[in-house]
PDB file of C-alpha atoms in Angstrom:
ATOM      1  CA  MET P  11     -12.402  -0.945 -12.665  1.00 75.00           C
ATOM      2  CA  PRO P  12     -11.551  -3.078  -9.582  1.00 76.00           C
ATOM      3  CA  TRP P  13      -9.533  -6.222 -10.248  1.00 82.00           C
ATOM      4  CA  ASN P  14     -12.356  -8.665  -9.477  1.00 83.00           C
ATOM      5  CA  SER P  15     -14.744  -6.854 -11.850  1.00 88.00           C
ATOM      6  CA  LEU P  16     -12.107  -6.925 -14.571  1.00 92.00           C
ATOM      7  CA  MET P  17     -11.545 -10.637 -13.981  1.00 93.00           C
ATOM      8  CA  ASP P  18     -15.272 -11.315 -14.264  1.00 96.00           C
ATOM      9  CA  GLN P  19     -15.230  -9.676 -17.692  1.00 96.00           C
ATOM     10  CA  MET P  20     -12.148 -11.669 -18.672  1.00 96.00           C
ATOM     11  CA  MET P  21     -13.847 -14.917 -17.646  1.00 97.00           C
ATOM     12  CA  LYS P  22     -16.834 -13.955 -19.814  1.00 97.00           C
ATOM     13  CA  GLU P  23     -14.580 -13.423 -22.821  1.00 97.00           C
ATOM     14  CA  LEU P  24     -12.673 -16.660 -22.264  1.00 97.00           C
ATOM     15  CA  HIS P  25     -15.925 -18.601 -21.919  1.00 97.00           C
ATOM     16  CA  SER P  26     -17.239 -17.119 -25.177  1.00 97.00           C
ATOM     17  CA  LYS P  27     -14.117 -18.414 -26.941  1.00 97.00           C
ATOM     18  CA  GLY P  28     -14.555 -21.950 -25.669  1.00 97.00           C
ATOM     19  CA  THR P  29     -12.266 -21.977 -22.647  1.00 97.00           C
ATOM     20  CA  ARG P  30     -13.476 -24.558 -20.141  1.00 97.00           C
ATOM     21  CA  ILE P  31     -13.465 -24.251 -16.376  1.00 97.00           C
ATOM     22  CA  GLU P  32     -11.115 -27.260 -16.342  1.00 98.00           C
ATOM     23  CA  ASP P  33      -8.609 -25.240 -18.395  1.00 97.00           C
ATOM     24  CA  ILE P  34      -8.752 -22.390 -15.894  1.00 97.00           C
ATOM     25  CA  ALA P  35      -8.282 -24.788 -12.978  1.00 98.00           C
ATOM     26  CA  ALA P  36      -5.284 -26.372 -14.723  1.00 98.00           C
ATOM     27  CA  VAL P  37      -3.575 -22.979 -15.000  1.00 97.00           C
ATOM     28  CA  LEU P  38      -4.284 -22.184 -11.358  1.00 97.00           C
ATOM     29  CA  LYS P  39      -2.714 -25.479 -10.300  1.00 97.00           C
ATOM     30  CA  ARG P  40       0.517 -24.365 -11.971  1.00 96.00           C
ATOM     31  CA  SER P  41       0.608 -21.238  -9.800  1.00 91.00           C
ATOM     32  CA  PRO P  42       4.015 -21.065  -8.093  1.00 90.00           C
ATOM     33  CA  ILE P  43       4.113 -21.433  -4.322  1.00 93.00           C
ATOM     34  CA  HIS P  44       7.491 -21.775  -2.633  1.00 95.00           C
ATOM     35  CA  PRO P  45       7.711 -25.262  -1.070  1.00 97.00           C
ATOM     36  CA  ARG P  46       8.841 -23.770   2.256  1.00 97.00           C
ATOM     37  CA  ILE P  47       5.639 -21.730   2.423  1.00 97.00           C
ATOM     38  CA  VAL P  48       3.604 -24.893   1.932  1.00 97.00           C
ATOM     39  CA  GLU P  49       5.643 -26.588   4.666  1.00 98.00           C
ATOM     40  CA  ALA P  50       5.190 -23.614   7.010  1.00 97.00           C
ATOM     41  CA  ILE P  51       1.414 -23.611   6.618  1.00 97.00           C
ATOM     42  CA  LYS P  52       1.183 -27.346   7.234  1.00 98.00           C
ATOM     43  CA  SER P  53       3.459 -27.062  10.270  1.00 97.00           C
ATOM     44  CA  ALA P  54       1.446 -24.189  11.750  1.00 97.00           C
ATOM     45  CA  HIS P  55      -1.748 -26.156  11.252  1.00 96.00           C
ATOM     46  CA  ALA P  56      -0.226 -29.269  12.830  1.00 96.00           C
ATOM     47  CA  LEU P  57       0.791 -27.195  15.858  1.00 95.00           C
ATOM     48  CA  GLY P  58      -2.834 -26.234  16.378  1.00 93.00           C
ATOM     49  CA  CYS P  59      -2.845 -22.688  15.032  1.00 95.00           C
ATOM     50  CA  ASP P  60      -6.170 -21.387  13.716  1.00 95.00           C
ATOM     51  CA  LEU P  61      -5.479 -20.275  10.138  1.00 96.00           C
ATOM     52  CA  LYS P  62      -7.760 -17.747   8.458  1.00 96.00           C
ATOM     53  CA  ASN P  63      -7.462 -16.278   4.989  1.00 96.00           C
ATOM     54  CA  VAL P  64      -8.303 -12.694   3.983  1.00 96.00           C
ATOM     55  CA  SER P  65      -7.855 -12.045   0.276  1.00 94.00           C
ATOM     56  CA  ASP P  66      -8.830  -9.843  -2.655  1.00 93.00           C
ATOM     57  CA  ALA P  67      -8.702 -12.863  -4.978  1.00 93.00           C
ATOM     58  CA  ASN P  68     -11.817 -15.087  -5.122  1.00 96.00           C
ATOM     59  CA  THR P  69     -13.063 -18.357  -3.681  1.00 97.00           C
ATOM     60  CA  PHE P  70     -12.593 -20.393  -6.867  1.00 97.00           C
ATOM     61  CA  PHE P  71      -8.959 -19.352  -7.379  1.00 97.00           C
ATOM     62  CA  ILE P  72      -7.999 -19.758  -3.728  1.00 97.00           C
ATOM     63  CA  GLU P  73      -9.739 -23.065  -3.095  1.00 97.00           C
ATOM     64  CA  THR P  74      -8.399 -24.559  -6.332  1.00 98.00           C
ATOM     65  CA  ILE P  75      -4.809 -23.619  -5.466  1.00 97.00           C
ATOM     66  CA  LEU P  76      -5.016 -24.600  -1.800  1.00 97.00           C
ATOM     67  CA  GLU P  77      -6.641 -27.945  -2.573  1.00 98.00           C
ATOM     68  CA  HIS P  78      -4.002 -28.711  -5.209  1.00 98.00           C
ATOM     69  CA  HIS P  79      -1.239 -28.191  -2.643  1.00 97.00           C
ATOM     70  CA  GLY P  80      -3.052 -30.070   0.105  1.00 98.00           C
ATOM     71  CA  LEU P  81      -3.657 -26.906   2.136  1.00 97.00           C
ATOM     72  CA  LYS P  82      -7.395 -26.355   1.931  1.00 97.00           C
ATOM     73  CA  GLU P  83      -8.165 -28.235   5.142  1.00 97.00           C
ATOM     74  CA  CYS P  84      -5.579 -26.156   7.003  1.00 97.00           C
ATOM     75  CA  PHE P  85      -7.758 -23.025   6.874  1.00 97.00           C
ATOM     76  CA  LEU P  86     -10.781 -22.423   9.077  1.00 96.00           C
ATOM     77  CA  GLU P  87     -11.986 -19.435   7.054  1.00 95.00           C
ATOM     78  CA  ILE P  88     -11.581 -17.949   3.596  1.00 96.00           C
ATOM     79  CA  ASN P  89     -12.682 -14.313   3.436  1.00 96.00           C
ATOM     80  CA  THR P  90     -12.590 -13.157  -0.175  1.00 96.00           C
ATOM     81  CA  ASN P  91     -14.604 -12.185  -3.237  1.00 96.00           C
ATOM     82  CA  PRO P  92     -17.221 -14.783  -4.262  1.00 97.00           C
ATOM     83  CA  GLY P  93     -16.259 -16.881  -7.263  1.00 97.00           C
ATOM     84  CA  PHE P  94     -18.368 -19.726  -8.654  1.00 96.00           C
ATOM     85  CA  VAL P  95     -19.209 -21.581 -11.853  1.00 97.00           C
ATOM     86  CA  ASP P  96     -22.677 -20.791 -13.214  1.00 97.00           C
ATOM     87  CA  GLN P  97     -25.031 -23.143 -15.085  1.00 96.00           C
ATOM     88  CA  GLN P  98     -23.392 -22.243 -18.397  1.00 96.00           C
ATOM     89  CA  GLY P  99     -19.987 -23.312 -17.089  1.00 96.00           C
ATOM     90  CA  ARG P 100     -18.667 -19.748 -16.867  1.00 97.00           C
ATOM     91  CA  LEU P 101     -16.650 -18.613 -13.869  1.00 98.00           C
ATOM     92  CA  ARG P 102     -18.342 -15.625 -12.225  1.00 98.00           C
ATOM     93  CA  ILE P 103     -16.470 -13.317  -9.877  1.00 97.00           C
ATOM     94  CA  PHE P 104     -18.257 -10.753  -7.717  1.00 96.00           C
ATOM     95  CA  PRO P 105     -17.015  -8.149  -5.222  1.00 94.00           C
ATOM     96  CA  HIS P 106     -16.858  -9.007  -1.534  1.00 94.00           C
ATOM     97  CA  HIS P 107     -18.604  -5.694  -0.879  1.00 93.00           C
ATOM     98  CA  ASP P 108     -20.960  -4.295  -3.525  1.00 89.00           C
ATOM     99  CA  PHE P 109     -19.389  -0.854  -3.858  1.00 90.00           C
ATOM    100  CA  THR P 110     -21.947   0.144  -6.511  1.00 85.00           C
ATOM    101  CA  LYS P 111     -24.606   0.311  -3.791  1.00 90.00           C
ATOM    102  CA  SER P 112     -22.652   1.677  -0.840  1.00 92.00           C
ATOM    103  CA  SER P 113     -19.180   2.245   0.595  1.00 94.00           C
ATOM    104  CA  HIS P 114     -17.714  -0.254   3.046  1.00 95.00           C
ATOM    105  CA  GLY P 115     -16.948   2.726   5.271  1.00 94.00           C
ATOM    106  CA  CYS P 116     -13.153   2.683   5.401  1.00 95.00           C
ATOM    107  CA  GLN P 117     -11.519   5.830   4.055  1.00 91.00           C
ATOM    108  CA  HIS P 118      -7.921   4.628   4.080  1.00 94.00           C
ATOM    109  CA  PRO P 119      -6.408   5.216   0.606  1.00 94.00           C
ATOM    110  CA  SER P 120      -4.745   1.785   0.556  1.00 94.00           C
ATOM    111  CA  CYS P 121      -8.092  -0.049   0.720  1.00 95.00           C
ATOM    112  CA  LEU P 122      -9.954  -1.146  -2.397  1.00 92.00           C
ATOM    113  CA  PRO P 123     -13.638  -0.234  -2.888  1.00 94.00           C
ATOM    114  CA  ASN P 124     -14.715  -3.894  -2.954  1.00 94.00           C
ATOM    115  CA  MET P 125     -12.900  -4.937   0.218  1.00 94.00           C
ATOM    116  CA  CYS P 126     -11.355  -3.406   3.312  1.00 97.00           C
ATOM    117  CA  LYS P 127      -9.235  -6.111   4.911  1.00 97.00           C
ATOM    118  CA  GLY P 128      -9.066  -4.019   8.068  1.00 97.00           C
ATOM    119  CA  ILE P 129     -12.828  -4.320   8.524  1.00 97.00           C
ATOM    120  CA  ARG P 130     -12.614  -8.079   8.024  1.00 95.00           C
ATOM    121  CA  ILE P 131      -9.843  -8.309  10.619  1.00 96.00           C
ATOM    122  CA  GLU P 132     -11.896  -6.284  13.101  1.00 96.00           C
ATOM    123  CA  ARG P 133     -14.780  -8.724  12.686  1.00 95.00           C
ATOM    124  CA  ILE P 134     -12.463 -11.682  13.164  1.00 94.00           C
ATOM    125  CA  GLN P 135     -11.009 -10.016  16.258  1.00 93.00           C
ATOM    126  CA  ALA P 136     -14.486  -9.421  17.675  1.00 93.00           C
ATOM    127  CA  SER P 137     -15.296 -13.099  17.217  1.00 91.00           C
ATOM    128  CA  LEU P 138     -12.000 -14.155  18.782  1.00 87.00           C
ATOM    129  CA  SER P 139     -12.484 -11.878  21.782  1.00 85.00           C
ATOM    130  CA  MET P 140     -15.618 -13.823  22.636  1.00 85.00           C
ATOM    131  CA  GLU P 141     -13.785 -17.157  22.328  1.00 82.00           C
ATOM    132  CA  ASP P 142     -10.447 -16.265  23.904  1.00 80.00           C
ATOM    133  CA  PRO P 143      -9.359 -12.617  24.382  1.00 75.00           C
ATOM    134  CA  LYS P 144      -5.763 -13.732  25.048  1.00 80.00           C
ATOM    135  CA  LYS P 145      -5.281 -15.255  21.613  1.00 89.00           C
ATOM    136  CA  THR P 146      -2.177 -13.925  19.831  1.00 94.00           C
ATOM    137  CA  LYS P 147      -2.564 -12.945  16.180  1.00 95.00           C
ATOM    138  CA  ILE P 148       0.009 -13.154  13.392  1.00 97.00           C
ATOM    139  CA  TYR P 149      -0.873 -11.306  10.166  1.00 97.00           C
ATOM    140  CA  LEU P 150       1.019 -12.004   6.942  1.00 96.00           C
ATOM    141  CA  GLY P 151       0.777  -9.845   3.824  1.00 91.00           C
ATOM    142  CA  ASP P 152       2.530  -7.821   1.127  1.00 87.00           C
ATOM    143  CA  GLY P 153      -0.119  -5.872  -0.777  1.00 91.00           C
ATOM    144  CA  LEU P 154      -1.209  -2.269  -0.256  1.00 93.00           C
ATOM    145  CA  GLY P 155      -4.494  -3.568   1.120  1.00 95.00           C
ATOM    146  CA  ASP P 156      -2.597  -5.298   3.937  1.00 96.00           C
ATOM    147  CA  PHE P 157      -1.598  -2.019   5.592  1.00 98.00           C
ATOM    148  CA  CYS P 158      -5.053  -1.261   7.008  1.00 98.00           C
ATOM    149  CA  PRO P 159      -5.410  -4.632   8.808  1.00 97.00           C
ATOM    150  CA  SER P 160      -1.873  -4.222  10.164  1.00 98.00           C
ATOM    151  CA  LEU P 161      -3.134  -1.094  11.948  1.00 98.00           C
ATOM    152  CA  LYS P 162      -5.790  -3.167  13.733  1.00 97.00           C
ATOM    153  CA  LEU P 163      -3.342  -5.464  15.541  1.00 97.00           C
ATOM    154  CA  GLY P 164      -2.464  -4.973  19.199  1.00 96.00           C
ATOM    155  CA  ASP P 165       0.738  -4.770  21.238  1.00 95.00           C
ATOM    156  CA  GLY P 166       0.953  -8.524  21.746  1.00 93.00           C
ATOM    157  CA  ASP P 167       0.365  -9.386  18.088  1.00 96.00           C
ATOM    158  CA  TYR P 168       2.744  -9.757  15.139  1.00 97.00           C
ATOM    159  CA  VAL P 169       2.670  -8.529  11.558  1.00 97.00           C
ATOM    160  CA  MET P 170       4.801 -10.306   8.943  1.00 97.00           C
ATOM    161  CA  PRO P 171       5.149  -8.037   5.893  1.00 96.00           C
ATOM    162  CA  ARG P 172       7.188  -9.079   2.904  1.00 96.00           C
ATOM    163  CA  LYS P 173      10.153  -6.778   2.375  1.00 96.00           C
ATOM    164  CA  ASP P 174      10.524  -4.446  -0.620  1.00 93.00           C
ATOM    165  CA  VAL P 175       6.856  -4.603  -1.648  1.00 93.00           C
ATOM    166  CA  PRO P 176       4.071  -1.986  -1.305  1.00 90.00           C
ATOM    167  CA  VAL P 177       2.935  -2.805   2.235  1.00 93.00           C
ATOM    168  CA  TRP P 178       6.544  -2.856   3.454  1.00 96.00           C
ATOM    169  CA  ASP P 179       7.099   0.665   2.137  1.00 95.00           C
ATOM    170  CA  LEU P 180       3.968   1.905   3.904  1.00 96.00           C
ATOM    171  CA  ILE P 181       4.933   0.250   7.171  1.00 97.00           C
ATOM    172  CA  CYS P 182       8.457   1.686   7.025  1.00 96.00           C
ATOM    173  CA  LYS P 183       7.017   5.180   6.556  1.00 96.00           C
ATOM    174  CA  ASN P 184       4.425   4.738   9.319  1.00 97.00           C
ATOM    175  CA  ARG P 185       6.076   2.508  11.932  1.00 97.00           C
ATOM    176  CA  SER P 186       4.706   4.598  14.787  1.00 97.00           C
ATOM    177  CA  LEU P 187       1.164   3.647  13.739  1.00 98.00           C
ATOM    178  CA  ILE P 188       1.822  -0.101  14.021  1.00 98.00           C
ATOM    179  CA  LYS P 189       1.304  -1.480  17.531  1.00 98.00           C
ATOM    180  CA  ALA P 190       2.165  -5.083  16.642  1.00 98.00           C
ATOM    181  CA  GLN P 191       5.738  -6.316  16.470  1.00 97.00           C
ATOM    182  CA  ILE P 192       7.033  -6.191  12.886  1.00 98.00           C
ATOM    183  CA  CYS P 193       8.793  -9.338  11.621  1.00 97.00           C
ATOM    184  CA  GLU P 194       9.695  -9.011   7.953  1.00 97.00           C
ATOM    185  CA  TRP P 195      10.603 -11.722   5.434  1.00 97.00           C
ATOM    186  CA  SER P 196      11.915 -11.776   1.860  1.00 96.00           C
ATOM    187  CA  ASN P 197      11.446 -15.299   0.464  1.00 95.00           C
ATOM    188  CA  GLY P 198       9.963 -18.690   1.182  1.00 96.00           C
ATOM    189  CA  GLU P 199      12.902 -19.801   3.323  1.00 97.00           C
ATOM    190  CA  GLU P 200      12.636 -16.719   5.540  1.00 97.00           C
ATOM    191  CA  PHE P 201       8.844 -17.021   5.617  1.00 97.00           C
ATOM    192  CA  LYS P 202       9.050 -20.476   7.167  1.00 97.00           C
ATOM    193  CA  THR P 203      11.867 -19.574   9.551  1.00 97.00           C
ATOM    194  CA  VAL P 204      10.223 -16.392  10.848  1.00 97.00           C
ATOM    195  CA  LEU P 205       6.731 -17.858  11.155  1.00 97.00           C
ATOM    196  CA  LEU P 206       7.739 -21.017  12.993  1.00 97.00           C
ATOM    197  CA  HIS P 207      10.060 -19.005  15.248  1.00 97.00           C
ATOM    198  CA  LEU P 208       7.156 -16.744  16.239  1.00 96.00           C
ATOM    199  CA  ILE P 209       4.919 -19.722  16.942  1.00 96.00           C
ATOM    200  CA  SER P 210       7.663 -21.317  19.044  1.00 95.00           C
ATOM    201  CA  ARG P 211       8.141 -18.050  20.945  1.00 93.00           C
ATOM    202  CA  ILE P 212       4.431 -17.730  21.687  1.00 93.00           C
ATOM    203  CA  ILE P 213       4.257 -21.326  22.902  1.00 89.00           C
ATOM    204  CA  SER P 214       7.331 -20.803  25.077  1.00 86.00           C
ATOM    205  CA  VAL P 215       6.128 -17.530  26.615  1.00 82.00           C
ATOM    206  CA  GLU P 216       2.521 -18.496  27.185  1.00 71.00           C
ATOM    207  CA  GLY P 217       3.170 -22.142  27.950  1.00 64.00           C
ATOM    208  CA  ASN P 218      -0.315 -23.147  26.833  1.00 53.00           C
ATOM    209  CA  ASN P 219      -1.919 -25.163  24.079  1.00 51.00           C
ATOM    210  CA  THR P 220      -1.300 -23.409  20.755  1.00 45.00           C
ATOM    211  CA  SER P 221      -4.794 -23.945  19.399  1.00 50.00           C
ATOM    212  CA  ALA P 222      -6.128 -21.744  22.178  1.00 44.00           C
ATOM    213  CA  ASN P 223      -3.545 -19.004  21.770  1.00 68.00           C
ATOM    214  CA  ILE P 224      -2.446 -18.430  18.169  1.00 78.00           C
ATOM    215  CA  ASP P 225      -4.577 -17.144  15.329  1.00 80.00           C
ATOM    216  CA  GLN P 226      -2.850 -16.686  11.982  1.00 78.00           C
ATOM    217  CA  LEU P 227      -4.303 -14.363   9.384  1.00 79.00           C
ATOM    218  CA  TYR P 228      -3.030 -14.859   5.858  1.00 76.00           C
ATOM    219  CA  SER P 229      -3.520 -12.428   3.020  1.00 75.00           C
ATOM    220  CA  VAL P 230      -3.596 -14.537  -0.127  1.00 54.00           C
ATOM    221  CA  ASP P 231      -4.085 -12.492  -3.271  1.00 60.00           C
ATOM    222  CA  CYS P 232      -3.777 -14.248  -6.610  1.00 50.00           C
ATOM    223  CA  LYS P 233      -2.827 -11.458  -8.991  1.00 44.00           C
ATOM    224  CA  LEU P 234      -2.533 -12.404 -12.592  1.00 43.00           C
ATOM    225  CA  GLU P 235      -0.244 -11.970 -15.571  1.00 38.00           C
ATOM    226  CA  THR P 236      -0.323 -13.760 -18.931  1.00 32.00           C
ATOM    227  CA  MET P 237      -0.008 -17.475 -19.535  1.00 36.00           C
ATOM    228  CA  SER P 238      -1.024 -19.550 -22.538  1.00 37.00           C
ATOM    229  CA  LEU P 239      -4.263 -21.391 -21.962  1.00 43.00           C
ATOM    230  CA  PRO P 240      -5.631 -23.943 -24.451  1.00 42.00           C
ATOM    231  CA  SER P 241      -9.153 -23.366 -25.703  1.00 40.00           C
ATOM    232  CA  ALA P 242     -11.454 -24.599 -28.418  1.00 43.00           C
ATOM    233  CA  THR P 243     -10.145 -21.887 -30.741  1.00 39.00           C
ATOM    234  CA  GLY P 244      -6.455 -22.201 -29.956  1.00 41.00           C
ATOM    235  CA  PRO P 245      -4.098 -20.642 -27.410  1.00 36.00           C
ATOM    236  CA  GLU P 246      -5.608 -17.778 -25.450  1.00 36.00           C
ATOM    237  CA  THR P 247      -4.022 -15.379 -23.029  1.00 35.00           C
ATOM    238  CA  PHE P 248      -4.767 -16.264 -19.442  1.00 34.00           C
ATOM    239  CA  PRO P 249      -3.294 -14.991 -16.202  1.00 35.00           C
ATOM    240  CA  GLN P 250      -0.753 -16.829 -14.121  1.00 37.00           C
ATOM    241  CA  SER P 251      -0.944 -16.385 -10.371  1.00 32.00           C
ATOM    242  CA  LEU P 252       2.114 -14.505  -9.236  1.00 31.00           C
ATOM    243  CA  HIS P 253       1.479 -13.538  -5.625  1.00 32.00           C
ATOM    244  CA  VAL P 254       0.379 -16.314  -3.356  1.00 32.00           C
ATOM    245  CA  LEU P 255       0.255 -15.918   0.415  1.00 35.00           C
ATOM    246  CA  HIS P 256       0.832 -12.229   0.617  1.00 33.00           C
TER     247      HIS P 256
END
């Protein structure tokens, strides 16, 4: 069962035991994000970069976390699985692509049935080509699903994979397939240093306004482990977001 379908079932069970949406939001707000990553996103936004999010999490998780850290307004787009609170107060999570009706068309083994990030990136690229074909793209990610979109980047683009995680292993084994320049990072400090260095380089080389030339694509997947969550019937097991901005 895909992660988002499993999470929808988990939300149903939590709701049946009295867990409120406010309790879920409180746990999400405790999700760890390295302060340098927060600083890097705010700096990139302040420099005029167009930030877009592509994620296998869901809108409720992402928007709750970003808003808590003052980052929501930094992003122009959030491309992810729909997540909303229904009339009964239960969080519902649905797949970005309804794989029960048809395939999204990508056959790459690293892509999930409910979302191919590569297809989303191609659509973003098509939109950008109409606005400004010279715009440089920086893609950041560390999940298996981030390999396919990395293949879609061009010679003048950059991919920022996190080292020693699934997507890094795939990239190392298939470097010849990646046209973009690879700029790896290992932690929040390196994330900020590498990202802002790339932005500075692009500004220096192109000598133009950044908002017209840099498009940053973030993969933000909130994967979950256990965390105690208060409910009407006592402590329940609820996931803690482990991977943010990958």
